[in-house]
Each structure stands twice: as C-alpha cells, then as structure tokens.
Amino acid sequence: MWRKRRKGGLPAELQFDTLISEKTQIEGLLEFSGGVHLDGKVIGNVSALPTDNASTLVRVSRQGEVRGNIYAPNVIINGRVYGDVYASNYVELAENACINGNVYYRFIEMAVGAEVNGSLVHQEEVVAEGGGDLKDRLIETESASFTEA
C-alpha cells in the first residue's frame, strides 16, 4: 500500500520549467535547465545543462517522442525514444514507454508494459563531484564499464 522511495528516487517537488506541446516538433539539440516536459517530438539529443543539479528532470509523455539520446540526472518516459537514455540518477519507465536503445541508470523503476529494445546498464555512482559535462561523464563511465568486462 505505502511504498518507500529508494535513496536515489525523484525529488519530492517536481517542477517543469519548459513544456514542448504535442503540436511542436524541434529539430536539433535541446539543452535545458530545471525540468522539461515533452508532449511533442524532438529530433536530436535532449541534454541537461552541465550546471544543473540532481533535481533536473526530463519527462516524455505518452504522446511524446525523442529521436536522439537523452542525457539528464532524472528521466521519466511514457512515450517513445529512439536512442540511448543516460540518467545519472533515476529512470522511470511507465507502462507505455518504448525505448529503442540502451538505458544507463543508477536507480530504475519499470512498469508492466514498458518496452526496452536494447540493454539496461546499471551504473554505480555515475556523477562524481566536481566540474565537467554530465554527458561527457556518462559516456566516460559507459566506456569504462565495457572495457573492464
């Protein structure tokens, strides 16, 4: 009945600073700060700015679609993603999520009906303290995990 969120779960207060409506299509890199809610279509990568903190969030709604990679600390997907998802903290895959790519995560929650056509790759502490771009740190971690195996 009452579920306890794991240590790395989503922040209590979710705030979406940016809304991409259902009738909107964006082509190119989408860089954002805070939270972004996608009801429309993005053709290109969706990337949190490197200065953002652990409460940064991307949410792809049921009608939303991303044709590119997603780089953010927290990601909620209930739509379609054609690319890899790099979440340094938390990923939630809702029942209508369809991902054609790999999912890199620290904590994950997956509903019955969610579909991943790729690999689920667990990452330990992905984001180390200090400077640098989230995307670069995630890619470095991904490369290190494959070379160690």
mmCIF file with all atom_site columns, C-alpha atoms in Angstrom:
data_model
loop_
_atom_site.group_PDB
_atom_site.id
_atom_site.type_symbol
_atom_site.label_atom_id
_atom_site.label_alt_id
_atom_site.label_comp_id
_atom_site.label_asym_id
_atom_site.label_entity_id
_atom_site.label_seq_id
_atom_site.pdbx_PDB_ins_code
_atom_site.Cartn_x
_atom_site.Cartn_y
_atom_site.Cartn_z
_atom_site.occupancy
_atom_site.B_iso_or_equiv
_atom_site.pdbx_formal_charge
_atom_site.auth_seq_id
_atom_site.auth_comp_id
_atom_site.auth_asym_id
_atom_site.auth_atom_id
_atom_site.pdbx_PDB_model_num
ATOM 1   C CA . MET A 1 1   ? 0.000  0.000  0.000   1.00 0.00 ? 1   MET A CA 1
ATOM 2   C CA . TRP A 1 2   ? 2.655  2.548  1.009   1.00 0.00 ? 2   TRP A CA 1
ATOM 3   C CA . ARG A 1 3   ? 5.841  2.406  -0.968  1.00 0.00 ? 3   ARG A CA 1
ATOM 4   C CA . LYS A 1 4   ? 9.087  3.807  0.304   1.00 0.00 ? 4   LYS A CA 1
ATOM 5   C CA . ARG A 1 5   ? 11.207 5.561  -2.305  1.00 0.00 ? 5   ARG A CA 1
ATOM 6   C CA . ARG A 1 6   ? 14.768 4.405  -2.621  1.00 0.00 ? 6   ARG A CA 1
ATOM 7   C CA . LYS A 1 7   ? 17.555 6.762  -1.698  1.00 0.00 ? 7   LYS A CA 1
ATOM 8   C CA . GLY A 1 8   ? 18.083 7.924  -5.281  1.00 0.00 ? 8   GLY A CA 1
ATOM 9   C CA . GLY A 1 9   ? 14.410 8.460  -6.147  1.00 0.00 ? 9   GLY A CA 1
ATOM 10  C CA . LEU A 1 10  ? 12.883 11.575 -7.590  1.00 0.00 ? 10  LEU A CA 1
ATOM 11  C CA . PRO A 1 11  ? 12.810 14.810 -5.633  1.00 0.00 ? 11  PRO A CA 1
ATOM 12  C CA . ALA A 1 12  ? 9.628  15.495 -3.697  1.00 0.00 ? 12  ALA A CA 1
ATOM 13  C CA . GLU A 1 13  ? 8.820  18.661 -5.647  1.00 0.00 ? 13  GLU A CA 1
ATOM 14  C CA . LEU A 1 14  ? 8.807  18.252 -9.418  1.00 0.00 ? 14  LEU A CA 1
ATOM 15  C CA . GLN A 1 15  ? 8.908  21.446 -11.419 1.00 0.00 ? 15  GLN A CA 1
ATOM 16  C CA . PHE A 1 16  ? 8.749  21.722 -15.187 1.00 0.00 ? 16  PHE A CA 1
ATOM 17  C CA . ASP A 1 17  ? 10.220 24.970 -16.484 1.00 0.00 ? 17  ASP A CA 1
ATOM 18  C CA . THR A 1 18  ? 9.788  24.015 -20.142 1.00 0.00 ? 18  THR A CA 1
ATOM 19  C CA . LEU A 1 19  ? 6.863  22.438 -21.990 1.00 0.00 ? 19  LEU A CA 1
ATOM 20  C CA . ILE A 1 20  ? 7.111  21.145 -25.542 1.00 0.00 ? 20  ILE A CA 1
ATOM 21  C CA . SER A 1 21  ? 3.487  20.828 -26.658 1.00 0.00 ? 21  SER A CA 1
ATOM 22  C CA . GLU A 1 22  ? 2.001  17.977 -28.665 1.00 0.00 ? 22  GLU A CA 1
ATOM 23  C CA . LYS A 1 23  ? 1.823  20.099 -31.832 1.00 0.00 ? 23  LYS A CA 1
ATOM 24  C CA . THR A 1 24  ? 5.504  21.083 -31.667 1.00 0.00 ? 24  THR A CA 1
ATOM 25  C CA . GLN A 1 25  ? 8.466  19.467 -33.411 1.00 0.00 ? 25  GLN A CA 1
ATOM 26  C CA . ILE A 1 26  ? 12.029 20.530 -32.634 1.00 0.00 ? 26  ILE A CA 1
ATOM 27  C CA . GLU A 1 27  ? 14.975 19.558 -34.826 1.00 0.00 ? 27  GLU A CA 1
ATOM 28  C CA . GLY A 1 28  ? 18.440 19.876 -33.317 1.00 0.00 ? 28  GLY A CA 1
ATOM 29  C CA . LEU A 1 29  ? 19.973 19.808 -29.851 1.00 0.00 ? 29  LEU A CA 1
ATOM 30  C CA . LEU A 1 30  ? 17.620 20.655 -26.987 1.00 0.00 ? 30  LEU A CA 1
ATOM 31  C CA . GLU A 1 31  ? 19.574 21.845 -23.943 1.00 0.00 ? 31  GLU A CA 1
ATOM 32  C CA . PHE A 1 32  ? 17.571 22.701 -20.851 1.00 0.00 ? 32  PHE A CA 1
ATOM 33  C CA . SER A 1 33  ? 17.759 23.656 -17.226 1.00 0.00 ? 33  SER A CA 1
ATOM 34  C CA . GLY A 1 34  ? 15.380 22.583 -14.454 1.00 0.00 ? 34  GLY A CA 1
ATOM 35  C CA . GLY A 1 35  ? 12.665 20.346 -15.834 1.00 0.00 ? 35  GLY A CA 1
ATOM 36  C CA . VAL A 1 36  ? 11.332 19.724 -19.330 1.00 0.00 ? 36  VAL A CA 1
ATOM 37  C CA . HIS A 1 37  ? 8.033  18.013 -20.212 1.00 0.00 ? 37  HIS A CA 1
ATOM 38  C CA . LEU A 1 38  ? 7.791  16.670 -23.775 1.00 0.00 ? 38  LEU A CA 1
ATOM 39  C CA . ASP A 1 39  ? 4.380  16.143 -25.338 1.00 0.00 ? 39  ASP A CA 1
ATOM 40  C CA . GLY A 1 40  ? 5.767  16.854 -28.819 1.00 0.00 ? 40  GLY A CA 1
ATOM 41  C CA . LYS A 1 41  ? 8.597  15.478 -30.919 1.00 0.00 ? 41  LYS A CA 1
ATOM 42  C CA . VAL A 1 42  ? 12.324 16.206 -30.652 1.00 0.00 ? 42  VAL A CA 1
ATOM 43  C CA . ILE A 1 43  ? 14.621 15.112 -33.470 1.00 0.00 ? 43  ILE A CA 1
ATOM 44  C CA . GLY A 1 44  ? 18.038 15.420 -31.847 1.00 0.00 ? 44  GLY A CA 1
ATOM 45  C CA . ASN A 1 45  ? 19.588 14.979 -28.430 1.00 0.00 ? 45  ASN A CA 1
ATOM 46  C CA . VAL A 1 46  ? 17.939 16.224 -25.232 1.00 0.00 ? 46  VAL A CA 1
ATOM 47  C CA . SER A 1 47  ? 20.596 17.278 -22.751 1.00 0.00 ? 47  SER A CA 1
ATOM 48  C CA . ALA A 1 48  ? 20.589 18.862 -19.290 1.00 0.00 ? 48  ALA A CA 1
ATOM 49  C CA . LEU A 1 49  ? 22.964 21.777 -18.956 1.00 0.00 ? 49  LEU A CA 1
ATOM 50  C CA . PRO A 1 50  ? 26.173 20.832 -17.125 1.00 0.00 ? 50  PRO A CA 1
ATOM 51  C CA . THR A 1 51  ? 25.457 23.324 -14.331 1.00 0.00 ? 51  THR A CA 1
ATOM 52  C CA . ASP A 1 52  ? 22.190 21.622 -13.352 1.00 0.00 ? 52  ASP A CA 1
ATOM 53  C CA . ASN A 1 53  ? 21.787 19.670 -10.142 1.00 0.00 ? 53  ASN A CA 1
ATOM 54  C CA . ALA A 1 54  ? 20.312 16.299 -9.193  1.00 0.00 ? 54  ALA A CA 1
ATOM 55  C CA . SER A 1 55  ? 16.713 17.582 -9.363  1.00 0.00 ? 55  SER A CA 1
ATOM 56  C CA . THR A 1 56  ? 16.900 18.142 -13.140 1.00 0.00 ? 56  THR A CA 1
ATOM 57  C CA . LEU A 1 57  ? 14.251 16.082 -14.922 1.00 0.00 ? 57  LEU A CA 1
ATOM 58  C CA . VAL A 1 58  ? 13.126 15.086 -18.418 1.00 0.00 ? 58  VAL A CA 1
ATOM 59  C CA . ARG A 1 59  ? 9.610  13.693 -18.794 1.00 0.00 ? 59  ARG A CA 1
ATOM 60  C CA . VAL A 1 60  ? 8.457  12.222 -22.119 1.00 0.00 ? 60  VAL A CA 1
ATOM 61  C CA . SER A 1 61  ? 4.674  11.869 -22.031 1.00 0.00 ? 61  SER A CA 1
ATOM 62  C CA . ARG A 1 62  ? 2.601  9.183  -23.744 1.00 0.00 ? 62  ARG A CA 1
ATOM 63  C CA . GLN A 1 63  ? 2.338  11.236 -26.951 1.00 0.00 ? 63  GLN A CA 1
ATOM 64  C CA . GLY A 1 64  ? 5.948  12.484 -26.741 1.00 0.00 ? 64  GLY A CA 1
ATOM 65  C CA . GLU A 1 65  ? 8.792  11.234 -28.911 1.00 0.00 ? 65  GLU A CA 1
ATOM 66  C CA . VAL A 1 66  ? 12.563 11.712 -28.917 1.00 0.00 ? 66  VAL A CA 1
ATOM 67  C CA . ARG A 1 67  ? 14.698 10.662 -31.890 1.00 0.00 ? 67  ARG A CA 1
ATOM 68  C CA . GLY A 1 68  ? 18.103 11.068 -30.265 1.00 0.00 ? 68  GLY A CA 1
ATOM 69  C CA . ASN A 1 69  ? 19.820 10.462 -26.947 1.00 0.00 ? 69  ASN A CA 1
ATOM 70  C CA . ILE A 1 70  ? 18.652 11.789 -23.590 1.00 0.00 ? 70  ILE A CA 1
ATOM 71  C CA . TYR A 1 71  ? 21.227 12.997 -21.023 1.00 0.00 ? 71  TYR A CA 1
ATOM 72  C CA . ALA A 1 72  ? 19.834 14.024 -17.622 1.00 0.00 ? 72  ALA A CA 1
ATOM 73  C CA . PRO A 1 73  ? 20.027 13.133 -13.932 1.00 0.00 ? 73  PRO A CA 1
ATOM 74  C CA . ASN A 1 74  ? 16.357 12.009 -13.802 1.00 0.00 ? 74  ASN A CA 1
ATOM 75  C CA . VAL A 1 75  ? 14.196 10.720 -16.658 1.00 0.00 ? 75  VAL A CA 1
ATOM 76  C CA . ILE A 1 76  ? 10.546 9.646  -16.780 1.00 0.00 ? 76  ILE A CA 1
ATOM 77  C CA . ILE A 1 77  ? 9.376  8.041  -20.022 1.00 0.00 ? 77  ILE A CA 1
ATOM 78  C CA . ASN A 1 78  ? 5.851  7.102  -21.042 1.00 0.00 ? 78  ASN A CA 1
ATOM 79  C CA . GLY A 1 79  ? 6.312  7.753  -24.775 1.00 0.00 ? 79  GLY A CA 1
ATOM 80  C CA . ARG A 1 80  ? 8.813  6.720  -27.444 1.00 0.00 ? 80  ARG A CA 1
ATOM 81  C CA . VAL A 1 81  ? 12.584 7.177  -27.508 1.00 0.00 ? 81  VAL A CA 1
ATOM 82  C CA . TYR A 1 82  ? 14.734 6.171  -30.480 1.00 0.00 ? 82  TYR A CA 1
ATOM 83  C CA . GLY A 1 83  ? 18.183 6.486  -28.931 1.00 0.00 ? 83  GLY A CA 1
ATOM 84  C CA . ASP A 1 84  ? 20.021 5.862  -25.687 1.00 0.00 ? 84  ASP A CA 1
ATOM 85  C CA . VAL A 1 85  ? 18.944 7.181  -22.286 1.00 0.00 ? 85  VAL A CA 1
ATOM 86  C CA . TYR A 1 86  ? 21.720 8.279  -19.924 1.00 0.00 ? 86  TYR A CA 1
ATOM 87  C CA . ALA A 1 87  ? 20.357 9.013  -16.442 1.00 0.00 ? 87  ALA A CA 1
ATOM 88  C CA . SER A 1 88  ? 22.951 9.686  -13.778 1.00 0.00 ? 88  SER A CA 1
ATOM 89  C CA . ASN A 1 89  ? 20.369 9.104  -11.044 1.00 0.00 ? 89  ASN A CA 1
ATOM 90  C CA . TYR A 1 90  ? 16.865 7.802  -11.708 1.00 0.00 ? 90  TYR A CA 1
ATOM 91  C CA . VAL A 1 91  ? 14.860 6.389  -14.621 1.00 0.00 ? 91  VAL A CA 1
ATOM 92  C CA . GLU A 1 92  ? 11.154 5.618  -14.527 1.00 0.00 ? 92  GLU A CA 1
ATOM 93  C CA . LEU A 1 93  ? 9.683  3.657  -17.432 1.00 0.00 ? 93  LEU A CA 1
ATOM 94  C CA . ALA A 1 94  ? 5.892  3.917  -17.365 1.00 0.00 ? 94  ALA A CA 1
ATOM 95  C CA . GLU A 1 95  ? 3.538  1.383  -18.920 1.00 0.00 ? 95  GLU A CA 1
ATOM 96  C CA . ASN A 1 96  ? 3.548  2.946  -22.423 1.00 0.00 ? 96  ASN A CA 1
ATOM 97  C CA . ALA A 1 97  ? 7.305  3.561  -22.607 1.00 0.00 ? 97  ALA A CA 1
ATOM 98  C CA . CYS A 1 98  ? 9.012  2.236  -25.721 1.00 0.00 ? 98  CYS A CA 1
ATOM 99  C CA . ILE A 1 99  ? 12.779 2.681  -25.929 1.00 0.00 ? 99  ILE A CA 1
ATOM 100 C CA . ASN A 1 100 ? 14.785 1.589  -28.951 1.00 0.00 ? 100 ASN A CA 1
ATOM 101 C CA . GLY A 1 101 ? 18.228 1.960  -27.446 1.00 0.00 ? 101 GLY A CA 1
ATOM 102 C CA . ASN A 1 102 ? 20.174 1.320  -24.260 1.00 0.00 ? 102 ASN A CA 1
ATOM 103 C CA . VAL A 1 103 ? 19.244 2.673  -20.835 1.00 0.00 ? 103 VAL A CA 1
ATOM 104 C CA . TYR A 1 104 ? 22.059 3.697  -18.474 1.00 0.00 ? 104 TYR A CA 1
ATOM 105 C CA . TYR A 1 105 ? 20.805 4.320  -14.955 1.00 0.00 ? 105 TYR A CA 1
ATOM 106 C CA . ARG A 1 106 ? 21.651 4.328  -11.260 1.00 0.00 ? 106 ARG A CA 1
ATOM 107 C CA . PHE A 1 107 ? 18.122 3.614  -9.988  1.00 0.00 ? 107 PHE A CA 1
ATOM 108 C CA . ILE A 1 108 ? 15.282 2.322  -12.141 1.00 0.00 ? 108 ILE A CA 1
ATOM 109 C CA . GLU A 1 109 ? 11.547 1.752  -11.838 1.00 0.00 ? 109 GLU A CA 1
ATOM 110 C CA . MET A 1 110 ? 9.790  -0.095 -14.654 1.00 0.00 ? 110 MET A CA 1
ATOM 111 C CA . ALA A 1 111 ? 6.038  -0.652 -15.023 1.00 0.00 ? 111 ALA A CA 1
ATOM 112 C CA . VAL A 1 112 ? 4.411  -3.674 -16.612 1.00 0.00 ? 112 VAL A CA 1
ATOM 113 C CA . GLY A 1 113 ? 4.061  -2.952 -20.323 1.00 0.00 ? 113 GLY A CA 1
ATOM 114 C CA . ALA A 1 114 ? 7.203  -0.818 -20.682 1.00 0.00 ? 114 ALA A CA 1
ATOM 115 C CA . GLU A 1 115 ? 9.412  -1.928 -23.560 1.00 0.00 ? 115 GLU A CA 1
ATOM 116 C CA . VAL A 1 116 ? 13.189 -1.627 -23.938 1.00 0.00 ? 116 VAL A CA 1
ATOM 117 C CA . ASN A 1 117 ? 14.727 -2.810 -27.198 1.00 0.00 ? 117 ASN A CA 1
ATOM 118 C CA . GLY A 1 118 ? 18.314 -2.566 -26.028 1.00 0.00 ? 118 GLY A CA 1
ATOM 119 C CA . SER A 1 119 ? 20.291 -3.113 -22.846 1.00 0.00 ? 119 SER A CA 1
ATOM 120 C CA . LEU A 1 120 ? 19.633 -1.987 -19.297 1.00 0.00 ? 120 LEU A CA 1
ATOM 121 C CA . VAL A 1 121 ? 23.011 -0.974 -17.893 1.00 0.00 ? 121 VAL A CA 1
ATOM 122 C CA . HIS A 1 122 ? 23.301 -0.277 -14.179 1.00 0.00 ? 122 HIS A CA 1
ATOM 123 C CA . GLN A 1 123 ? 25.858 2.380  -13.252 1.00 0.00 ? 123 GLN A CA 1
ATOM 124 C CA . GLU A 1 124 ? 27.286 2.916  -9.813  1.00 0.00 ? 124 GLU A CA 1
ATOM 125 C CA . GLU A 1 125 ? 27.978 6.495  -8.705  1.00 0.00 ? 125 GLU A CA 1
ATOM 126 C CA . VAL A 1 126 ? 27.952 7.995  -12.208 1.00 0.00 ? 126 VAL A CA 1
ATOM 127 C CA . VAL A 1 127 ? 28.308 11.666 -11.430 1.00 0.00 ? 127 VAL A CA 1
ATOM 128 C CA . ALA A 1 128 ? 31.353 12.440 -9.346  1.00 0.00 ? 128 ALA A CA 1
ATOM 129 C CA . GLU A 1 129 ? 31.667 15.729 -7.529  1.00 0.00 ? 129 GLU A CA 1
ATOM 130 C CA . GLY A 1 130 ? 33.441 18.392 -9.499  1.00 0.00 ? 130 GLY A CA 1
ATOM 131 C CA . GLY A 1 131 ? 33.202 20.044 -12.868 1.00 0.00 ? 131 GLY A CA 1
ATOM 132 C CA . GLY A 1 132 ? 32.650 18.667 -16.309 1.00 0.00 ? 132 GLY A CA 1
ATOM 133 C CA . ASP A 1 133 ? 29.723 17.949 -18.554 1.00 0.00 ? 133 ASP A CA 1
ATOM 134 C CA . LEU A 1 134 ? 27.139 15.357 -17.481 1.00 0.00 ? 134 LEU A CA 1
ATOM 135 C CA . LYS A 1 135 ? 27.083 13.901 -20.981 1.00 0.00 ? 135 LYS A CA 1
ATOM 136 C CA . ASP A 1 136 ? 30.887 13.508 -21.048 1.00 0.00 ? 136 ASP A CA 1
ATOM 137 C CA . ARG A 1 137 ? 30.933 11.887 -17.605 1.00 0.00 ? 137 ARG A CA 1
ATOM 138 C CA . LEU A 1 138 ? 28.196 9.435  -18.572 1.00 0.00 ? 138 LEU A CA 1
ATOM 139 C CA . ILE A 1 139 ? 29.943 8.477  -21.806 1.00 0.00 ? 139 ILE A CA 1
ATOM 140 C CA . GLU A 1 140 ? 33.262 8.044  -19.961 1.00 0.00 ? 140 GLU A CA 1
ATOM 141 C CA . THR A 1 141 ? 31.533 5.775  -17.434 1.00 0.00 ? 141 THR A CA 1
ATOM 142 C CA . GLU A 1 142 ? 29.882 3.809  -20.226 1.00 0.00 ? 142 GLU A CA 1
ATOM 143 C CA . SER A 1 143 ? 33.240 3.269  -21.970 1.00 0.00 ? 143 SER A CA 1
ATOM 144 C CA . ALA A 1 144 ? 34.909 2.230  -18.723 1.00 0.00 ? 144 ALA A CA 1
ATOM 145 C CA . SER A 1 145 ? 32.190 -0.332 -17.947 1.00 0.00 ? 145 SER A CA 1
ATOM 146 C CA . PHE A 1 146 ? 32.667 -2.032 -21.315 1.00 0.00 ? 146 PHE A CA 1
ATOM 147 C CA . THR A 1 147 ? 36.458 -2.081 -21.215 1.00 0.00 ? 147 THR A CA 1
ATOM 148 C CA . GLU A 1 148 ? 36.571 -3.574 -17.708 1.00 0.00 ? 148 GLU A CA 1
ATOM 149 C CA . ALA A 1 149 ? 34.350 -6.530 -18.635 1.00 0.00 ? 149 ALA A CA 1
#
